[in-house]
The first five atom37 places (N, CA, C, CB, O) and aatype in JSON, in Angstrom:
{
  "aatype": [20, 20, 20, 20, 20, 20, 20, 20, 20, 20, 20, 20, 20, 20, 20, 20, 20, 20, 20, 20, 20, 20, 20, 20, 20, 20, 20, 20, 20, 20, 20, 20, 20, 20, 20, 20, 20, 20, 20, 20, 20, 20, 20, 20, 20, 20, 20, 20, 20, 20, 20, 20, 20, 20, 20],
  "atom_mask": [
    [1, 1, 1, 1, 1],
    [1, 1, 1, 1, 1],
    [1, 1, 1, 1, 1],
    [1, 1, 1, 1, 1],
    [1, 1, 1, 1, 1],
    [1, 1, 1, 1, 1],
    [1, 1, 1, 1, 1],
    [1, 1, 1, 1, 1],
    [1, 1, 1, 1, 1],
    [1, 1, 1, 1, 1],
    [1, 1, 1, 1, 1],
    [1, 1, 1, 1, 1],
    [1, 1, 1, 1, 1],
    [1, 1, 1, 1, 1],
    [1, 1, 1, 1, 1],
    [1, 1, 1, 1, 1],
    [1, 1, 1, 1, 1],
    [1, 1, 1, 1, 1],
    [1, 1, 1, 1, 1],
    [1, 1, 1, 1, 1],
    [1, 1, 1, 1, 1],
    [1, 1, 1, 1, 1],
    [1, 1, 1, 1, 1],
    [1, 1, 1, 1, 1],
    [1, 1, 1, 1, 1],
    [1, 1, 1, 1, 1],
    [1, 1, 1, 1, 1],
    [1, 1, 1, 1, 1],
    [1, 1, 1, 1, 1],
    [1, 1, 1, 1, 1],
    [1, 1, 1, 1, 1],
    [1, 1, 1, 1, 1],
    [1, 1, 1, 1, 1],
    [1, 1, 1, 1, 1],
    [1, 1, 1, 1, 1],
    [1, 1, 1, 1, 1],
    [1, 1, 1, 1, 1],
    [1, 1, 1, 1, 1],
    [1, 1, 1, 1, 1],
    [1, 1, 1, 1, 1],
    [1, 1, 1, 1, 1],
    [1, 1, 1, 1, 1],
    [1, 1, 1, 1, 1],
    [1, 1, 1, 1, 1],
    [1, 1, 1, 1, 1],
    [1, 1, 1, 1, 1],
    [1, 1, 1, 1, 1],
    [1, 1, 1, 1, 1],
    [1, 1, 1, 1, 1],
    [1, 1, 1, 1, 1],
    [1, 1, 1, 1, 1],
    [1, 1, 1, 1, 1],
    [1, 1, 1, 1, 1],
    [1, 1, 1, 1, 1],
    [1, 1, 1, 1, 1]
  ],
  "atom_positions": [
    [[-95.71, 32.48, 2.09], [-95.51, 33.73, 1.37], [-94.56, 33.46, 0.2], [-94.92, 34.84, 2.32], [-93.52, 32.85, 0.42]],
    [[-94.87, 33.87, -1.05], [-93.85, 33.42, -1.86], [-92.91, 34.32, -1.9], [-94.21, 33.1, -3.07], [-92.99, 35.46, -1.44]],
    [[-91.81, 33.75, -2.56], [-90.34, 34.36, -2.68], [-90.08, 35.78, -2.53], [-89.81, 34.08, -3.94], [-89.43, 36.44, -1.71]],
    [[-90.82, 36.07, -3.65], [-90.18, 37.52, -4.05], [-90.96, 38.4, -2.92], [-90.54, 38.1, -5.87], [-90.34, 39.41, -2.58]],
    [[-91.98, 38.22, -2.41], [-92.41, 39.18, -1.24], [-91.88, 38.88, -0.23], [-93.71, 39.27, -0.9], [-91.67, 39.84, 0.5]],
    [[-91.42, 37.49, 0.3], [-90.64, 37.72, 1.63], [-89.38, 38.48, 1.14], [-90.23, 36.25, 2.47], [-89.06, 39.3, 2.0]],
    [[-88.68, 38.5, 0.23], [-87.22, 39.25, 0.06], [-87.82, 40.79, 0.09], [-86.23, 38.8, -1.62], [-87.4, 41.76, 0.72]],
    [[-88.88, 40.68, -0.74], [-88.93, 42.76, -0.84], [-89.73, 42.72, 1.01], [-90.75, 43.87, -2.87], [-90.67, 43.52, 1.06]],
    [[-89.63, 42.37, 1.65], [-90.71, 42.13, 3.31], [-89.12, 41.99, 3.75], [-92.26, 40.26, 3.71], [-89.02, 42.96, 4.51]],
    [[-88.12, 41.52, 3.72], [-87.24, 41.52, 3.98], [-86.21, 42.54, 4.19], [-87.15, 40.93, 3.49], [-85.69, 42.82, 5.27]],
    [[-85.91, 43.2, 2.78], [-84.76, 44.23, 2.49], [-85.21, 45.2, 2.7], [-84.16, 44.35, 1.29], [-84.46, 46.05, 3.19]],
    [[-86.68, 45.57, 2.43], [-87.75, 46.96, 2.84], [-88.04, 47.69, 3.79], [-88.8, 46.83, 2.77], [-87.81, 48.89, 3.96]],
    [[-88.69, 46.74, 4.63], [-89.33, 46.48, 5.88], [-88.21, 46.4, 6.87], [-90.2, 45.19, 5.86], [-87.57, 47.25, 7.48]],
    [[-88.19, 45.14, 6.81], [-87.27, 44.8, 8.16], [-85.73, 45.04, 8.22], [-87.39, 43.31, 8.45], [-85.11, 44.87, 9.27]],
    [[-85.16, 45.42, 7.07], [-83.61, 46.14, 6.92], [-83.67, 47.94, 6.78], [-82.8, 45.44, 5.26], [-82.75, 48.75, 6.89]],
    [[-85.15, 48.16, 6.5], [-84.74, 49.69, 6.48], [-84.02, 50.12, 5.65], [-84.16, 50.14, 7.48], [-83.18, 50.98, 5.92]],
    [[-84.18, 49.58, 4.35], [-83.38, 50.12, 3.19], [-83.15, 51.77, 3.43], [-84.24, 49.79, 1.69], [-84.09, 52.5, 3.73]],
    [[-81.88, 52.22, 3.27], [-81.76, 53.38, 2.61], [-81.78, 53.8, 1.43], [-81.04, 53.73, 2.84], [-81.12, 54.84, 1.45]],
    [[-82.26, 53.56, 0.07], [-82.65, 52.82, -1.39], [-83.99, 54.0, -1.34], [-83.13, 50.61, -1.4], [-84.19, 54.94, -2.11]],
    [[-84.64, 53.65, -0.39], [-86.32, 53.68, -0.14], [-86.23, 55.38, -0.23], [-87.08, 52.86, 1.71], [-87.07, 56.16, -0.69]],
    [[-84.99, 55.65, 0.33], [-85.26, 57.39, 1.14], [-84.75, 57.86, -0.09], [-84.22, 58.08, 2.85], [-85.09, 59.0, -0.4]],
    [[-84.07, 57.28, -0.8], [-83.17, 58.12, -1.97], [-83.9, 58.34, -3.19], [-81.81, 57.34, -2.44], [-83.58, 59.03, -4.16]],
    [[-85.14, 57.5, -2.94], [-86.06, 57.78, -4.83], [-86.76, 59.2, -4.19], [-87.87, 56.06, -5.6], [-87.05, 59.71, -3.11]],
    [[-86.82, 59.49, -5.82], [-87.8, 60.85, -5.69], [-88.55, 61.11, -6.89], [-86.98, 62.22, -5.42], [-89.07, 60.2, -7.53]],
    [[-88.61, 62.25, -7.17], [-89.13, 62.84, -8.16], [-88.1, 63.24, -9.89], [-89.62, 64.09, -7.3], [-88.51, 63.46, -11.04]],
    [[-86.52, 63.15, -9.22], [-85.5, 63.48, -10.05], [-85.44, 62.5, -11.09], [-84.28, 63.61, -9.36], [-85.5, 61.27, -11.12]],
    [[-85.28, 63.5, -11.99], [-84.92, 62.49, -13.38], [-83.62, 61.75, -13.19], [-84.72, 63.4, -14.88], [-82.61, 62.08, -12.57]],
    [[-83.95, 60.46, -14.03], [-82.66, 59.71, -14.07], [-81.25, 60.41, -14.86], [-83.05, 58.33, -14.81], [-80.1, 60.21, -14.46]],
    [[-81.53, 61.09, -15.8], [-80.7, 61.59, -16.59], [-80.21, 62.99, -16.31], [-81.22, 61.47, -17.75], [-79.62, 63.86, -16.95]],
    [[-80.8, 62.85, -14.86], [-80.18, 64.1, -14.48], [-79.37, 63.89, -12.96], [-81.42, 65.28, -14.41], [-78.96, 64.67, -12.11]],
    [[-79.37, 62.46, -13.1], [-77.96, 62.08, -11.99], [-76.56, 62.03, -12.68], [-78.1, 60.41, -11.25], [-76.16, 62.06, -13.85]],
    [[-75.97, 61.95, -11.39], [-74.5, 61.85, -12.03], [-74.21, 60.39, -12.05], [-73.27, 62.67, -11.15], [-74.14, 59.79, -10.98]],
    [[-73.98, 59.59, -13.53], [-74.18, 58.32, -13.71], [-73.07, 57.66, -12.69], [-74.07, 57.95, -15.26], [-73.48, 56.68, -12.06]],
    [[-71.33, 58.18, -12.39], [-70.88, 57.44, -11.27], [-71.61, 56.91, -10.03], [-70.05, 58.11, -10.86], [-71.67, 55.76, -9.58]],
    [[-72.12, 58.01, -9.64], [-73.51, 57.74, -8.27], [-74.25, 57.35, -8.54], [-74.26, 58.6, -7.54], [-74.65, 56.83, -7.5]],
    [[-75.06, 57.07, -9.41], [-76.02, 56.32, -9.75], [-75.31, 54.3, -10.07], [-76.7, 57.31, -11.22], [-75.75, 53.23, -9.64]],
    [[-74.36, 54.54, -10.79], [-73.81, 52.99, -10.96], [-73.32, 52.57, -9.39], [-72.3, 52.9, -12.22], [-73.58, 51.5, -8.83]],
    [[-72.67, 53.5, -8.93], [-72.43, 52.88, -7.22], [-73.69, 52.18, -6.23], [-71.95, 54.3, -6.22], [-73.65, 51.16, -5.54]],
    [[-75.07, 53.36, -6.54], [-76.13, 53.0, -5.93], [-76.64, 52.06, -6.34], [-76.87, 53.73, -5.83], [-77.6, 51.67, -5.68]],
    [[-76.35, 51.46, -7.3], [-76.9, 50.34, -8.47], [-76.32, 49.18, -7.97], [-76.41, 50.57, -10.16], [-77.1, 48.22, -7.93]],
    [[-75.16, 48.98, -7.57], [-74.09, 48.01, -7.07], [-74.62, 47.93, -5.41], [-72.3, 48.7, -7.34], [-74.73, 46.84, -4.85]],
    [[-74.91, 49.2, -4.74], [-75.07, 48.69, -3.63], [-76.35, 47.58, -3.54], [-75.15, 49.82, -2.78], [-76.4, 46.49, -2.97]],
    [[-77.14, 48.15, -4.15], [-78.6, 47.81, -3.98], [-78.49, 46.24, -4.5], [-79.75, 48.89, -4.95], [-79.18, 45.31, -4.07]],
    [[-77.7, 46.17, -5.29], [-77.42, 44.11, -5.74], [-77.19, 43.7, -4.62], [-75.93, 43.42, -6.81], [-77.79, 42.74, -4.13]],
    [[-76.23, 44.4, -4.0], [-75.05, 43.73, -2.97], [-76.38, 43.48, -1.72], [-73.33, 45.14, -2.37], [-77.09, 42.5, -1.52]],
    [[-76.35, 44.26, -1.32], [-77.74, 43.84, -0.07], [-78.76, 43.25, -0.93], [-78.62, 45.36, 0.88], [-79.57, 42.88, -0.09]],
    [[-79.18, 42.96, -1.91], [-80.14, 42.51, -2.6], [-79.97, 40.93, -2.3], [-80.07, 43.0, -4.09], [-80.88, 40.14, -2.06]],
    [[-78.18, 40.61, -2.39], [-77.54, 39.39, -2.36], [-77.49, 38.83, -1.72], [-76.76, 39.25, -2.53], [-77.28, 37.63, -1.89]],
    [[-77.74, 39.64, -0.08], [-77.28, 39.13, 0.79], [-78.54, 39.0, 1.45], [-76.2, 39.74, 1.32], [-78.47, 38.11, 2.3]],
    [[-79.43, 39.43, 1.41], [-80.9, 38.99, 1.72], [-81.32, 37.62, 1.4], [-81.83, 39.83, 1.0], [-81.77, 36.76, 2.16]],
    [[-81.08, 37.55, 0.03], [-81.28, 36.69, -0.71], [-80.73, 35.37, 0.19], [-80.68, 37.04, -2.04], [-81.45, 34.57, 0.79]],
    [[-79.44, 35.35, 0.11], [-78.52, 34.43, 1.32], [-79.36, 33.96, 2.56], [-77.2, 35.43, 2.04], [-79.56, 32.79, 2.9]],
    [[-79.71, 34.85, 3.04], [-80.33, 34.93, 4.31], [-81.43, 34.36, 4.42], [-80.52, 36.06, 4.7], [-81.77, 34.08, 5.57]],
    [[-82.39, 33.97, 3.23], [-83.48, 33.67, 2.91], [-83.68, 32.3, 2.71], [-83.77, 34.33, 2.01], [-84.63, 31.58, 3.02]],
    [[-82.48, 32.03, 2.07], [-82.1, 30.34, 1.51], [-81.5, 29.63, 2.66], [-80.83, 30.23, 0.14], [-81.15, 28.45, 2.55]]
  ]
}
């Protein structure tokens, strides 16, 4: 399986992102950009650590 699908098979799937539950229909420009840059940071951070996990 190459890379990038075992990580998104990874962080998706088998971690149960909470990422997944939070998209919707809402405009971007109609978040509040603090919460939005936090959710932005989380999503690296487990992004990172998958990644880790993988290698």
């Amino acid at each position: 399986m190459p890379s990038h699908l075992a990580i998104f098979k990874k962080f998706f799937v088998e971690m149960g992102s909470r990422y997944v539950t939070q998209t919707g229909p809402e405009l971007l420009d109609s978040i509040d950009p603090p919460t939005l840059a936090f959710q932005v940071l989380g999503f690296l951070w487990e992004y990172s650590m998958v990644q880790q996990e993988i290698i």
